[in-house]
Amino acid sequence: MTIAAPTASAVSTELYTRVQHFYAHQMQHLDAGRFEDYVATFTEDGEFQHSPSAEPAVTRPAILNELIEFHRRFDNDPVQRRHWFNHIALEPRQDGSIRSTVYALVVTTRPGGKPDLAPSCVVHDVLVDGPEGLQMKSRTVSHDQL
């Protein structure tokens, strides 16, 4: 029996672990409503597009504004949202950045209710590794239901 070689470029275990650690903290910031901490994971000129119909938010202040506006709909709703990232595929790029493609589920739970899984997404990120560690250069979220 012959097993085919992987088609994707291999990355080091250390880099893969660092990216998982980065995502874990980034998503905990978002789910806890610590939007300033979430935004600090982006580069100053970072780009963020999480709603298919919206234009990308570019720069940290614009990303922060986008998050605040988006989450206003939950102001009077005691909802807890959890973002679950899995199947992280990393590809080093010629310019030194890292292309990351991730499957994501958002779990929404209200007091006394059952968890609701929606939406299901694919997250397309570009990460850069600089003096402050990993940072998000861009994020585009594609919703499966669309």
mmCIF file of C-alpha atoms in Angstrom:
data_model
loop_
_atom_site.group_PDB
_atom_site.id
_atom_site.type_symbol
_atom_site.label_atom_id
_atom_site.label_comp_id
_atom_site.label_asym_id
_atom_site.label_seq_id
_atom_site.Cartn_x
_atom_site.Cartn_y
_atom_site.Cartn_z
ATOM 1 C CA MET A 1 0.000 0.000 0.000
ATOM 2 C CA THR A 2 1.333 3.418 -0.969
ATOM 3 C CA ILE A 3 0.425 6.502 1.018
ATOM 4 C CA ALA A 4 0.557 9.785 -0.885
ATOM 5 C CA ALA A 5 2.660 12.606 0.482
ATOM 6 C CA PRO A 6 0.774 15.552 1.962
ATOM 7 C CA THR A 7 0.039 18.295 -0.545
ATOM 8 C CA ALA A 8 0.283 21.189 1.907
ATOM 9 C CA SER A 9 3.552 22.717 3.058
ATOM 10 C CA ALA A 10 4.555 21.462 6.457
ATOM 11 C CA VAL A 11 4.919 23.962 9.286
ATOM 12 C CA SER A 12 6.791 23.432 12.501
ATOM 13 C CA THR A 13 5.006 22.060 15.537
ATOM 14 C CA GLU A 14 6.147 25.183 17.376
ATOM 15 C CA LEU A 15 4.444 27.506 14.872
ATOM 16 C CA TYR A 16 1.260 25.422 14.827
ATOM 17 C CA THR A 17 1.123 25.486 18.623
ATOM 18 C CA ARG A 18 1.702 29.253 18.694
ATOM 19 C CA VAL A 19 -1.164 29.797 16.243
ATOM 20 C CA GLN A 20 -3.503 27.624 18.340
ATOM 21 C CA HIS A 21 -2.496 29.590 21.451
ATOM 22 C CA PHE A 22 -3.064 32.873 19.592
ATOM 23 C CA TYR A 23 -6.546 31.810 18.474
ATOM 24 C CA ALA A 24 -7.503 30.549 21.935
ATOM 25 C CA HIS A 25 -6.739 33.894 23.543
ATOM 26 C CA GLN A 26 -8.174 35.929 20.668
ATOM 27 C CA MET A 27 -11.518 34.096 20.774
ATOM 28 C CA GLN A 28 -11.708 34.295 24.573
ATOM 29 C CA HIS A 29 -11.290 38.077 24.300
ATOM 30 C CA LEU A 30 -14.113 38.226 21.741
ATOM 31 C CA ASP A 31 -16.488 35.930 23.638
ATOM 32 C CA ALA A 32 -15.939 37.857 26.882
ATOM 33 C CA GLY A 33 -16.739 41.162 25.188
ATOM 34 C CA ARG A 34 -13.178 42.444 25.621
ATOM 35 C CA PHE A 35 -13.203 44.027 22.187
ATOM 36 C CA GLU A 36 -10.174 46.264 22.781
ATOM 37 C CA ASP A 37 -8.094 43.177 23.635
ATOM 38 C CA TYR A 38 -9.431 41.364 20.559
ATOM 39 C CA VAL A 39 -8.616 44.318 18.321
ATOM 40 C CA ALA A 40 -5.088 44.500 19.783
ATOM 41 C CA THR A 41 -4.431 41.093 18.151
ATOM 42 C CA PHE A 42 -4.610 42.837 14.740
ATOM 43 C CA THR A 43 -1.869 44.879 13.122
ATOM 44 C CA GLU A 44 -2.468 48.653 13.160
ATOM 45 C CA ASP A 45 -3.570 48.469 9.519
ATOM 46 C CA GLY A 46 -5.421 45.168 9.955
ATOM 47 C CA GLU A 47 -8.498 44.273 7.948
ATOM 48 C CA PHE A 48 -11.596 42.481 9.287
ATOM 49 C CA GLN A 49 -14.702 41.311 7.433
ATOM 50 C CA HIS A 50 -17.065 39.063 9.372
ATOM 51 C CA SER A 51 -20.405 39.913 7.751
ATOM 52 C CA PRO A 52 -20.733 39.023 4.070
ATOM 53 C CA SER A 53 -22.751 42.122 3.235
ATOM 54 C CA ALA A 54 -20.466 44.594 5.004
ATOM 55 C CA GLU A 55 -17.355 46.284 3.701
ATOM 56 C CA PRO A 56 -14.156 45.267 5.517
ATOM 57 C CA ALA A 57 -13.179 47.340 8.540
ATOM 58 C CA VAL A 58 -9.603 48.558 8.073
ATOM 59 C CA THR A 59 -7.427 49.751 11.011
ATOM 60 C CA ARG A 60 -7.824 48.921 14.670
ATOM 61 C CA PRO A 61 -10.233 51.819 15.429
ATOM 62 C CA ALA A 62 -12.508 50.779 12.553
ATOM 63 C CA ILE A 63 -12.449 47.130 13.666
ATOM 64 C CA LEU A 64 -13.326 48.160 17.218
ATOM 65 C CA ASN A 65 -16.225 50.265 15.955
ATOM 66 C CA GLU A 66 -17.469 47.370 13.812
ATOM 67 C CA LEU A 67 -17.442 44.989 16.797
ATOM 68 C CA ILE A 68 -19.240 47.435 19.080
ATOM 69 C CA GLU A 69 -21.925 48.123 16.459
ATOM 70 C CA PHE A 70 -22.390 44.432 15.641
ATOM 71 C CA HIS A 71 -22.770 43.422 19.297
ATOM 72 C CA ARG A 72 -25.346 46.127 20.134
ATOM 73 C CA ARG A 73 -28.021 43.700 19.034
ATOM 74 C CA PHE A 74 -27.172 41.636 22.128
ATOM 75 C CA ASP A 75 -27.432 44.576 24.584
ATOM 76 C CA ASN A 76 -30.719 43.344 26.094
ATOM 77 C CA ASP A 77 -30.142 39.671 25.358
ATOM 78 C CA PRO A 78 -28.386 37.565 28.030
ATOM 79 C CA VAL A 79 -26.688 35.461 25.367
ATOM 80 C CA GLN A 80 -23.293 33.793 25.651
ATOM 81 C CA ARG A 81 -21.505 33.210 22.363
ATOM 82 C CA ARG A 82 -18.519 30.893 21.993
ATOM 83 C CA HIS A 83 -16.380 30.693 18.878
ATOM 84 C CA TRP A 84 -14.899 27.231 18.238
ATOM 85 C CA PHE A 85 -11.959 27.027 15.812
ATOM 86 C CA ASN A 86 -10.787 23.693 14.420
ATOM 87 C CA HIS A 87 -9.023 22.128 11.434
ATOM 88 C CA ILE A 88 -6.416 24.868 11.312
ATOM 89 C CA ALA A 89 -4.505 24.663 8.022
ATOM 90 C CA LEU A 90 -1.392 26.836 7.845
ATOM 91 C CA GLU A 91 0.525 27.806 4.727
ATOM 92 C CA PRO A 92 3.718 29.881 4.860
ATOM 93 C CA ARG A 93 3.761 32.598 2.182
ATOM 94 C CA GLN A 94 6.644 34.073 0.202
ATOM 95 C CA ASP A 95 6.464 37.387 2.095
ATOM 96 C CA GLY A 96 6.927 35.654 5.473
ATOM 97 C CA SER A 97 3.271 35.869 6.458
ATOM 98 C CA ILE A 98 1.155 32.807 7.221
ATOM 99 C CA ARG A 99 -2.116 31.981 5.503
ATOM 100 C CA SER A 100 -4.494 30.250 7.911
ATOM 101 C CA THR A 101 -7.760 28.582 6.965
ATOM 102 C CA VAL A 102 -9.959 27.509 9.866
ATOM 103 C CA TYR A 103 -13.360 25.887 10.299
ATOM 104 C CA ALA A 104 -15.405 27.805 12.867
ATOM 105 C CA LEU A 105 -18.666 27.221 14.690
ATOM 106 C CA VAL A 106 -20.398 29.798 16.831
ATOM 107 C CA VAL A 107 -22.301 28.329 19.778
ATOM 108 C CA THR A 108 -25.025 30.595 21.168
ATOM 109 C CA THR A 109 -26.562 29.841 24.570
ATOM 110 C CA ARG A 110 -29.193 31.705 26.549
ATOM 111 C CA PRO A 111 -30.053 31.083 30.224
ATOM 112 C CA GLY A 112 -32.224 27.983 30.530
ATOM 113 C CA GLY A 113 -31.857 27.231 26.825
ATOM 114 C CA LYS A 114 -29.977 24.684 24.799
ATOM 115 C CA PRO A 115 -26.895 25.594 22.791
ATOM 116 C CA ASP A 116 -27.585 26.647 19.215
ATOM 117 C CA LEU A 117 -24.860 26.020 16.624
ATOM 118 C CA ALA A 118 -24.932 28.821 14.095
ATOM 119 C CA PRO A 119 -23.316 29.988 12.005
ATOM 120 C CA SER A 120 -20.869 27.521 10.509
ATOM 121 C CA CYS A 121 -18.005 29.394 8.827
ATOM 122 C CA VAL A 122 -14.646 29.182 7.159
ATOM 123 C CA VAL A 123 -12.212 31.790 8.450
ATOM 124 C CA HIS A 124 -9.462 33.008 6.115
ATOM 125 C CA ASP A 125 -6.657 34.770 7.981
ATOM 126 C CA VAL A 126 -3.267 36.216 7.189
ATOM 127 C CA LEU A 127 -0.984 36.244 10.229
ATOM 128 C CA VAL A 128 2.334 38.017 10.611
ATOM 129 C CA ASP A 129 5.016 37.253 13.160
ATOM 130 C CA GLY A 130 6.736 40.344 14.487
ATOM 131 C CA PRO A 131 8.400 41.708 17.616
ATOM 132 C CA GLU A 132 5.084 41.556 19.509
ATOM 133 C CA GLY A 133 4.459 37.955 18.420
ATOM 134 C CA LEU A 134 1.705 36.801 16.095
ATOM 135 C CA GLN A 135 -0.743 39.413 14.846
ATOM 136 C CA MET A 136 -3.672 39.347 12.464
ATOM 137 C CA LYS A 137 -3.079 41.186 9.184
ATOM 138 C CA SER A 138 -6.466 40.267 7.773
ATOM 139 C CA ARG A 139 -9.518 38.124 8.493
ATOM 140 C CA THR A 140 -12.372 37.286 6.132
ATOM 141 C CA VAL A 141 -15.208 35.068 7.356
ATOM 142 C CA SER A 142 -17.229 33.036 4.841
ATOM 143 C CA HIS A 143 -20.614 31.818 6.110
ATOM 144 C CA ASP A 144 -21.588 28.323 4.980
ATOM 145 C CA GLN A 145 -25.327 29.038 4.922
ATOM 146 C CA LEU A 146 -24.792 31.607 2.188
#
